[in-house]
XYZ file of N, CA and C in Angstrom:
519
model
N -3.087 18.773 -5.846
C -1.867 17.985 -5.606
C -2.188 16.703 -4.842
N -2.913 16.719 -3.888
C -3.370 15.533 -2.613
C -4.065 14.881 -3.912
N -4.653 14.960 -4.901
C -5.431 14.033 -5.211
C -4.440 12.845 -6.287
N -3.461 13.421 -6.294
C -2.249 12.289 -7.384
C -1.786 11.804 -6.131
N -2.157 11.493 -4.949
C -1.472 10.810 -3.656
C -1.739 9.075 -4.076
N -0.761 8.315 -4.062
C -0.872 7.176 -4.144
C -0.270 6.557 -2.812
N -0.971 4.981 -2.542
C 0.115 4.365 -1.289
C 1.170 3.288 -2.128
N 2.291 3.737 -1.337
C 3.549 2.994 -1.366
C 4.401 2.318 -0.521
N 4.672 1.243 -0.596
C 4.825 0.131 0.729
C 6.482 0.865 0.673
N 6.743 1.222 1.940
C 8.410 1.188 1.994
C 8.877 0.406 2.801
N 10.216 -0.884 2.604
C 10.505 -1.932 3.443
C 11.347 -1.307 4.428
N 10.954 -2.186 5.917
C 12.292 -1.218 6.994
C 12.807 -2.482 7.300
N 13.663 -2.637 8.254
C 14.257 -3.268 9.547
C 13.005 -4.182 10.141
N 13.235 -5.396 10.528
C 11.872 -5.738 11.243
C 12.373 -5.022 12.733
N 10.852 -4.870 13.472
C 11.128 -4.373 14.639
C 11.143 -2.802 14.322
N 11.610 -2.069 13.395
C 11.739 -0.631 13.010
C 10.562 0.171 12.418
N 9.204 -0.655 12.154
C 8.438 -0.174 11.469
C 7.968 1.265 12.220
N 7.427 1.176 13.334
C 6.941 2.523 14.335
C 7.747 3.635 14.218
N 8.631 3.166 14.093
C 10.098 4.415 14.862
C 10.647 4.567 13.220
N 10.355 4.099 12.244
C 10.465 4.879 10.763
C 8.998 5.479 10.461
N 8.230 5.005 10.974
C 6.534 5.782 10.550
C 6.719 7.316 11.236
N 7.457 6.957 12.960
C 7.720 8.641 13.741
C 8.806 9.582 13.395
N 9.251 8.711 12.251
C 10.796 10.003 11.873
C 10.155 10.092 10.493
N 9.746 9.805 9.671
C 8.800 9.981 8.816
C 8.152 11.447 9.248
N 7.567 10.818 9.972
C 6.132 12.048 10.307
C 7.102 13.180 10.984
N 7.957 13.199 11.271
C 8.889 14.565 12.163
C 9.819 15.068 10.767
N 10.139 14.012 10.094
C 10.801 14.696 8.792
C 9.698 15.651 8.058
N 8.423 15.277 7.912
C 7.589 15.902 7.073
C 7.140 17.090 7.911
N 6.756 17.031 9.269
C 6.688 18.395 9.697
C 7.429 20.005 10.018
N 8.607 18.604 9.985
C 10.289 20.171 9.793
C 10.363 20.465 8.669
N 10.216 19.793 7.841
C 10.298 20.492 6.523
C 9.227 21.170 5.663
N 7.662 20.956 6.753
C 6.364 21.736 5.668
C 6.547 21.024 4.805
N 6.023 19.106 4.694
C 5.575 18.825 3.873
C 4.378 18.018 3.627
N 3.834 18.744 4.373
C 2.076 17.678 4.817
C 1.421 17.486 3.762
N 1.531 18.527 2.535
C 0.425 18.225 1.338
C 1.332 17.216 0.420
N 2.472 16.730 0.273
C 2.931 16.030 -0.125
C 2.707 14.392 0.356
N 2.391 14.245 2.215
C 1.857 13.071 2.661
C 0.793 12.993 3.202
N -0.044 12.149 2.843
C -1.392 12.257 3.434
C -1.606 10.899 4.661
N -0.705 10.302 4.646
C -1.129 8.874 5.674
C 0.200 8.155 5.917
N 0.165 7.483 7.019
C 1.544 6.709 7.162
C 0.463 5.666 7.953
N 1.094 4.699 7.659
C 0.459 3.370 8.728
C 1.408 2.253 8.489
N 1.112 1.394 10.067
C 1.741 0.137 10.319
C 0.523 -0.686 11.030
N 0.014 -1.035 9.516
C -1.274 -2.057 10.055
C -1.483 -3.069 10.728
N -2.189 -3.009 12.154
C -2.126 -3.543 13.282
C -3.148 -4.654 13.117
N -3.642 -5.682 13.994
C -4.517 -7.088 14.096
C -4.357 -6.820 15.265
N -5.549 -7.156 16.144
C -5.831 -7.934 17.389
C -5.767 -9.492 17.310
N -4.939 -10.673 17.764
C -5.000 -11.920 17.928
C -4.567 -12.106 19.249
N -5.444 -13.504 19.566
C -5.455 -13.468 21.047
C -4.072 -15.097 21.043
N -3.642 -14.576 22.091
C -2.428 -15.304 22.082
C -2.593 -16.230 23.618
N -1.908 -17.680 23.030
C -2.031 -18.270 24.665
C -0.756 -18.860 25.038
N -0.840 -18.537 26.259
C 0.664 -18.977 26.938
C -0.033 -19.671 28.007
N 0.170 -20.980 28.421
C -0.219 -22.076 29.156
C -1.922 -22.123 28.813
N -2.593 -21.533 30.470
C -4.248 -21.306 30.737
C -4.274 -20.185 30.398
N -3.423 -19.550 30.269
C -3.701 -17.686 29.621
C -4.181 -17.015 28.548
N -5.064 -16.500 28.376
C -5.120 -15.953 26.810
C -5.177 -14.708 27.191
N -4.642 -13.880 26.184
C -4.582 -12.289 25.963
C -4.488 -12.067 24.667
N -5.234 -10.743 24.929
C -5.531 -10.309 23.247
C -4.226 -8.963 23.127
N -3.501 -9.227 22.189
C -2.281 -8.602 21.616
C -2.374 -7.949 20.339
N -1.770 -6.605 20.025
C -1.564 -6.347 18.823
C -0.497 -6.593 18.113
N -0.321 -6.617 16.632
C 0.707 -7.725 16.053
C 0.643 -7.144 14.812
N 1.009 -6.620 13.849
C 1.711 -6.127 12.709
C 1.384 -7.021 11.216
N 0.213 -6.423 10.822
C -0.008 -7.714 9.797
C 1.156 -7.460 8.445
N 1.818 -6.550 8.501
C 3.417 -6.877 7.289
C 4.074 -6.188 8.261
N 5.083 -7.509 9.028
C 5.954 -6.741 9.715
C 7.028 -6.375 8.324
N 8.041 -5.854 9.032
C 8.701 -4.997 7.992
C 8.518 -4.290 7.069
N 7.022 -3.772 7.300
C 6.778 -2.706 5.893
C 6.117 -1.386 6.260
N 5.719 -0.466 6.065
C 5.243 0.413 6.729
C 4.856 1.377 5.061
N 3.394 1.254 5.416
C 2.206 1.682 3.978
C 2.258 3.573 3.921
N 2.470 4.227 3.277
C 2.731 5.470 3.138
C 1.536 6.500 1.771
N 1.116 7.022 2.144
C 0.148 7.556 1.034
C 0.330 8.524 0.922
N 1.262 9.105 -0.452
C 1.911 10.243 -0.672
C 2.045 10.511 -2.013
N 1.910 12.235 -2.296
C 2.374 11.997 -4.098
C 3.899 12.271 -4.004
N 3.793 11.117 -5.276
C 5.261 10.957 -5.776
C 6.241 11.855 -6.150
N 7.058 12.436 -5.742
C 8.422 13.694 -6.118
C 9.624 12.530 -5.930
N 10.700 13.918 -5.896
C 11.828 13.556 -6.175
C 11.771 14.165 -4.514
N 10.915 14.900 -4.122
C 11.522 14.894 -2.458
C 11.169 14.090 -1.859
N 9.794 14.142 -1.793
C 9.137 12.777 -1.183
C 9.906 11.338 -1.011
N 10.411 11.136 -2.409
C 11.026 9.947 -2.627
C 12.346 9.927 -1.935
N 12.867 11.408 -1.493
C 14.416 11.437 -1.062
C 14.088 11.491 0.366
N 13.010 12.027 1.025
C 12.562 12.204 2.615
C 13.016 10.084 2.799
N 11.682 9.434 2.662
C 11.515 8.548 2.756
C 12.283 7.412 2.653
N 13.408 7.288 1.380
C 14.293 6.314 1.171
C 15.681 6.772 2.166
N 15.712 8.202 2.896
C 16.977 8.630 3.501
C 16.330 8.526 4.981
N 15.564 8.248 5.044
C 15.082 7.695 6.779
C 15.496 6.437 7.355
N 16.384 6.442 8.644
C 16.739 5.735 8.938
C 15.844 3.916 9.620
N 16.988 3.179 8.846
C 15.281 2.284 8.794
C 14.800 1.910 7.985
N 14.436 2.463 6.972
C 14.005 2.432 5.399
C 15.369 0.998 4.619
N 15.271 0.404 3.906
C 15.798 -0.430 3.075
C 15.610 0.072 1.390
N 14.245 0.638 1.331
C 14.113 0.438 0.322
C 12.050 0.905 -0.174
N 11.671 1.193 -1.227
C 10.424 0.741 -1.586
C 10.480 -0.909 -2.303
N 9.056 -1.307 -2.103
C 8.724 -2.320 -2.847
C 8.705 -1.748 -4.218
N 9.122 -2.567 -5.422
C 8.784 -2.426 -6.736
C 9.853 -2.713 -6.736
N 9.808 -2.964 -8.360
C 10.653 -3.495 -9.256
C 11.864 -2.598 -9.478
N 13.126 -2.487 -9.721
C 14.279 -1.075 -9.702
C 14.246 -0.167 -8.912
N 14.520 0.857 -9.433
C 14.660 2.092 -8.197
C 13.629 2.785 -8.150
N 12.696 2.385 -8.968
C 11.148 3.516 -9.109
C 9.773 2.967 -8.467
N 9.754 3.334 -7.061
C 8.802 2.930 -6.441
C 7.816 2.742 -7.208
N 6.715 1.245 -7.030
C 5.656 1.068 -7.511
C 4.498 1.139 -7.024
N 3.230 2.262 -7.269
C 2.020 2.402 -6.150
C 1.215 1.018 -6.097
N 0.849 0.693 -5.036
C -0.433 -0.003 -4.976
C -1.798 0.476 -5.897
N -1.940 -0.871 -6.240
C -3.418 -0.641 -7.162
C -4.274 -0.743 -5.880
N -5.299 -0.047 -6.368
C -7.004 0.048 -5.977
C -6.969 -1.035 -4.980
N -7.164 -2.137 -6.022
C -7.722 -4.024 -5.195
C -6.768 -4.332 -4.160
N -5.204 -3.697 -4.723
C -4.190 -4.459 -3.600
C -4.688 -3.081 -2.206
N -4.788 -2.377 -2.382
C -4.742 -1.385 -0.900
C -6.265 -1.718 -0.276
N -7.417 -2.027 -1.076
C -8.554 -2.676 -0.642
C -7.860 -4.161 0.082
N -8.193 -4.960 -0.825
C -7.325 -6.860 -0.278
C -6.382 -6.331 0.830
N -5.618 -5.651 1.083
C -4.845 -5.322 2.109
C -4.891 -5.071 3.098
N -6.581 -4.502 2.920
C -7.155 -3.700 4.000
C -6.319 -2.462 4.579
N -5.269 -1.620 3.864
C -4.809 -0.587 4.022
C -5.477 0.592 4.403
N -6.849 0.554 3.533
C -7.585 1.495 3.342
C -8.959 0.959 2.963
N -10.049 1.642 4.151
C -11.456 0.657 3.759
C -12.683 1.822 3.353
N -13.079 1.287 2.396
C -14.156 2.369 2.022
C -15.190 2.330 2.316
N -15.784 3.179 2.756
C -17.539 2.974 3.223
C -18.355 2.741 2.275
N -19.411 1.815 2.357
C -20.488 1.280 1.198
C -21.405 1.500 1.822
N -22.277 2.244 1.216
C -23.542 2.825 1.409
C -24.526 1.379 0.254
N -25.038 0.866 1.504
C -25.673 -0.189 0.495
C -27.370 0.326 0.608
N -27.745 0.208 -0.572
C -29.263 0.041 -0.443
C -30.374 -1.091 -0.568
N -29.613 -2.115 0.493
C -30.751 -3.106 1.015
C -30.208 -3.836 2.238
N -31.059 -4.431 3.103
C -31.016 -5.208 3.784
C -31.726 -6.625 3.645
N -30.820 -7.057 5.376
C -31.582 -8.876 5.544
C -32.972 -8.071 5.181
N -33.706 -9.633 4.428
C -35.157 -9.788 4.056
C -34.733 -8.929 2.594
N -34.553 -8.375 2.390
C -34.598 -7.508 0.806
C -34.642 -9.276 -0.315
N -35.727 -8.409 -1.373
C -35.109 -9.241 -2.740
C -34.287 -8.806 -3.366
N -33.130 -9.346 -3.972
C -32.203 -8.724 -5.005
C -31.918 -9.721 -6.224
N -31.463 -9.111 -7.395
C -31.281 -9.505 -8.892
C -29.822 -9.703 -8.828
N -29.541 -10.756 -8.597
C -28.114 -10.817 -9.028
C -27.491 -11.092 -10.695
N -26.665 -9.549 -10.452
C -26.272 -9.285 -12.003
C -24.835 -9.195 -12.106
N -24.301 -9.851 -11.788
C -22.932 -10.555 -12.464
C -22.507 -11.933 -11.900
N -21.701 -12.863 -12.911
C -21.318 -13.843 -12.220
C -22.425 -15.201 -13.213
N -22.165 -16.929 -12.328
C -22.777 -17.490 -12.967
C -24.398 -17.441 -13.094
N -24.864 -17.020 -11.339
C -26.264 -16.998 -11.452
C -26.628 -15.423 -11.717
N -25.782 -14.866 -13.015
C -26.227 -13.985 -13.225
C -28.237 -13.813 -13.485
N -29.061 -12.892 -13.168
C -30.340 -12.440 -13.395
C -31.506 -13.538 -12.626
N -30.392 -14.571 -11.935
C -31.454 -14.633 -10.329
C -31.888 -14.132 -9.738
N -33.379 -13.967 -8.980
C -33.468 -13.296 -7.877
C -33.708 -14.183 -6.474
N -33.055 -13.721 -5.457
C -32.971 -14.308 -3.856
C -33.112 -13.273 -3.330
N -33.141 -13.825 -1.813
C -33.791 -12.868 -0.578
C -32.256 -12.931 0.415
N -31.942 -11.544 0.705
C -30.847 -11.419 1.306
C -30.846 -12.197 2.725
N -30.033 -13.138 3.296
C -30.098 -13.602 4.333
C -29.076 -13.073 5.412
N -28.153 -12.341 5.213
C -26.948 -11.933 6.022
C -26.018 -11.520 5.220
N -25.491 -10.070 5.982
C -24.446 -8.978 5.352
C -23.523 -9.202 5.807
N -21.966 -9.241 5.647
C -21.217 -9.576 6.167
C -20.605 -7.732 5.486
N -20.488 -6.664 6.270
C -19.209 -5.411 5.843
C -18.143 -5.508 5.777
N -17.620 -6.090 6.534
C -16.158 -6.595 6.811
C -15.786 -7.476 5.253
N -16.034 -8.566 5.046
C -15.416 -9.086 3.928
C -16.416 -8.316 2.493
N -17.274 -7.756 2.680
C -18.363 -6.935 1.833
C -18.649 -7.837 0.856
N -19.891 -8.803 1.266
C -20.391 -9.844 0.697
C -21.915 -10.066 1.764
N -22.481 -11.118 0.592
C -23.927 -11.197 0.992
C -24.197 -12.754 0.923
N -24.702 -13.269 2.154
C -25.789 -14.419 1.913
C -27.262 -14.246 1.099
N -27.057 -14.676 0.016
C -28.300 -14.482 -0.669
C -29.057 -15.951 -0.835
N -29.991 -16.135 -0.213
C -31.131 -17.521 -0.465
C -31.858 -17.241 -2.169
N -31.430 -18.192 -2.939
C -31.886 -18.662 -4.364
C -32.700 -19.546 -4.704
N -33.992 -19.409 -5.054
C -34.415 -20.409 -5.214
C -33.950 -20.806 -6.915
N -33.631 -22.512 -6.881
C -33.101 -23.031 -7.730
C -33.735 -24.812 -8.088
N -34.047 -24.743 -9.195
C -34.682 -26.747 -9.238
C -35.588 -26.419 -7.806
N -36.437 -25.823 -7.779
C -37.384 -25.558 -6.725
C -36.904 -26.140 -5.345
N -35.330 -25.703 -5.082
C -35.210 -25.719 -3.626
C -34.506 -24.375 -3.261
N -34.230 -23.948 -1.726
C -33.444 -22.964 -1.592
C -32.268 -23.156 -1.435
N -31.404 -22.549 -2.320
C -29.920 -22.491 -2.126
C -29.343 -21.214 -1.479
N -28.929 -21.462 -0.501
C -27.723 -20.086 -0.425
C -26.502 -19.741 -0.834
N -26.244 -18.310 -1.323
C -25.309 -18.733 -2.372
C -24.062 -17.610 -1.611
N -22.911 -16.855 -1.771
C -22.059 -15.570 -1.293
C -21.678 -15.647 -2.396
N -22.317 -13.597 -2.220
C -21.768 -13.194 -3.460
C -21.266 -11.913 -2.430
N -20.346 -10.775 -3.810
C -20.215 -9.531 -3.105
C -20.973 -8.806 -3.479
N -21.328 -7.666 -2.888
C -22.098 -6.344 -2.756
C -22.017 -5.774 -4.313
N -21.477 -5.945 -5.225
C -21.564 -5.553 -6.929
C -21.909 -6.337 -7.138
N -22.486 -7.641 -7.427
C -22.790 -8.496 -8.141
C -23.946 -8.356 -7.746
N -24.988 -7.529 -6.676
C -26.628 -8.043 -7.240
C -27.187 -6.181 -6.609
N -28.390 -6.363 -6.985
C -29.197 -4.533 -7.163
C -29.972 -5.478 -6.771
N -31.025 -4.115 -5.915
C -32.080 -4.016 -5.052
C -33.363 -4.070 -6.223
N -34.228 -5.063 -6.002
C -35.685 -4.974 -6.787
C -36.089 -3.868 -6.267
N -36.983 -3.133 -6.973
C -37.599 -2.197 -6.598
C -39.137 -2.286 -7.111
């Protein structure tokens, strides 16, 4: 059942996102329905904020008014969630909530997956997709966070550095 779990943005109240994520999560535990939800979040940022000479680092709501839910789809699920106070509504088109694709809950940073890469700085790699497809360069810097690579190319016999992401080039071996 957990594995047909998709995420679904539900719109609240601005200001209401927390306090629909905690009646959420108290609706699903009075009623025994944990295998039906697997995640609730109200995705947070650190930005540092300045008021005069002051700076402080604050947390801040990167979609206020929305609150990301990863659940399979029913007719209860769908009735818990849209009857919580707070709730407006799901995103999508009519009345039939629409899941997030793959790229949008990745791009969203909703949900981050671990990459087990097999190379590092100094590695040679073949870059195989894209324009300089079946180049090879020497990795200069990993960036995990945006999951991309400085790769040095040699090109017209100079070095270029080029960013690509982590699929577009394999480890020489």
């Amino acid at each position: 059942m957990a594995g047909n779990a998709r995420w679904y943005v539900a719109h609240t109240y601005s200001g209401y996102e927390n306090k629909v994520k905690a009646n959420i999560e108290k609706t699903i535990e009075n009623r025994g329905m944990q295998e039906l939800f697997l995640d609730i979040r109200v995705p947070m940022e650190e930005v540092v904020e300045q008021k005069g000479e002051e700076k402080k680092a604050v947390l801040r709501k990167v979609y206020p008014g929305y609150v990301f839910i990863k659940m399979v789809m029913s007719d209860e699920s769908w009735y818990v969630v849209r009857n919580t106070r707070g709730v407006t509504g799901f995103v999508g088109p009519g009345s039939k909530p629409v899941p997030l694709s793959d790229a949008e809950v990745e791009a969203m940073g909703v949900e981050t997956r671990t990459v087990k890469l097999d190379f590092e700085v100094g590695d040679s790699v073949r870059v195989t997709d894209g324009p300089l497809e079946s180049f090879i360069g020497v990795i200069e810097e990993i960036n995990m966070e945006k999951r991309k690579l400085r790769v040095c190319i040699s090109m017209f016999s100079r070095e270029t550095p080029v960013e690509l992401e982590f699929h577009q080039v394999e480890a020489l071996t």
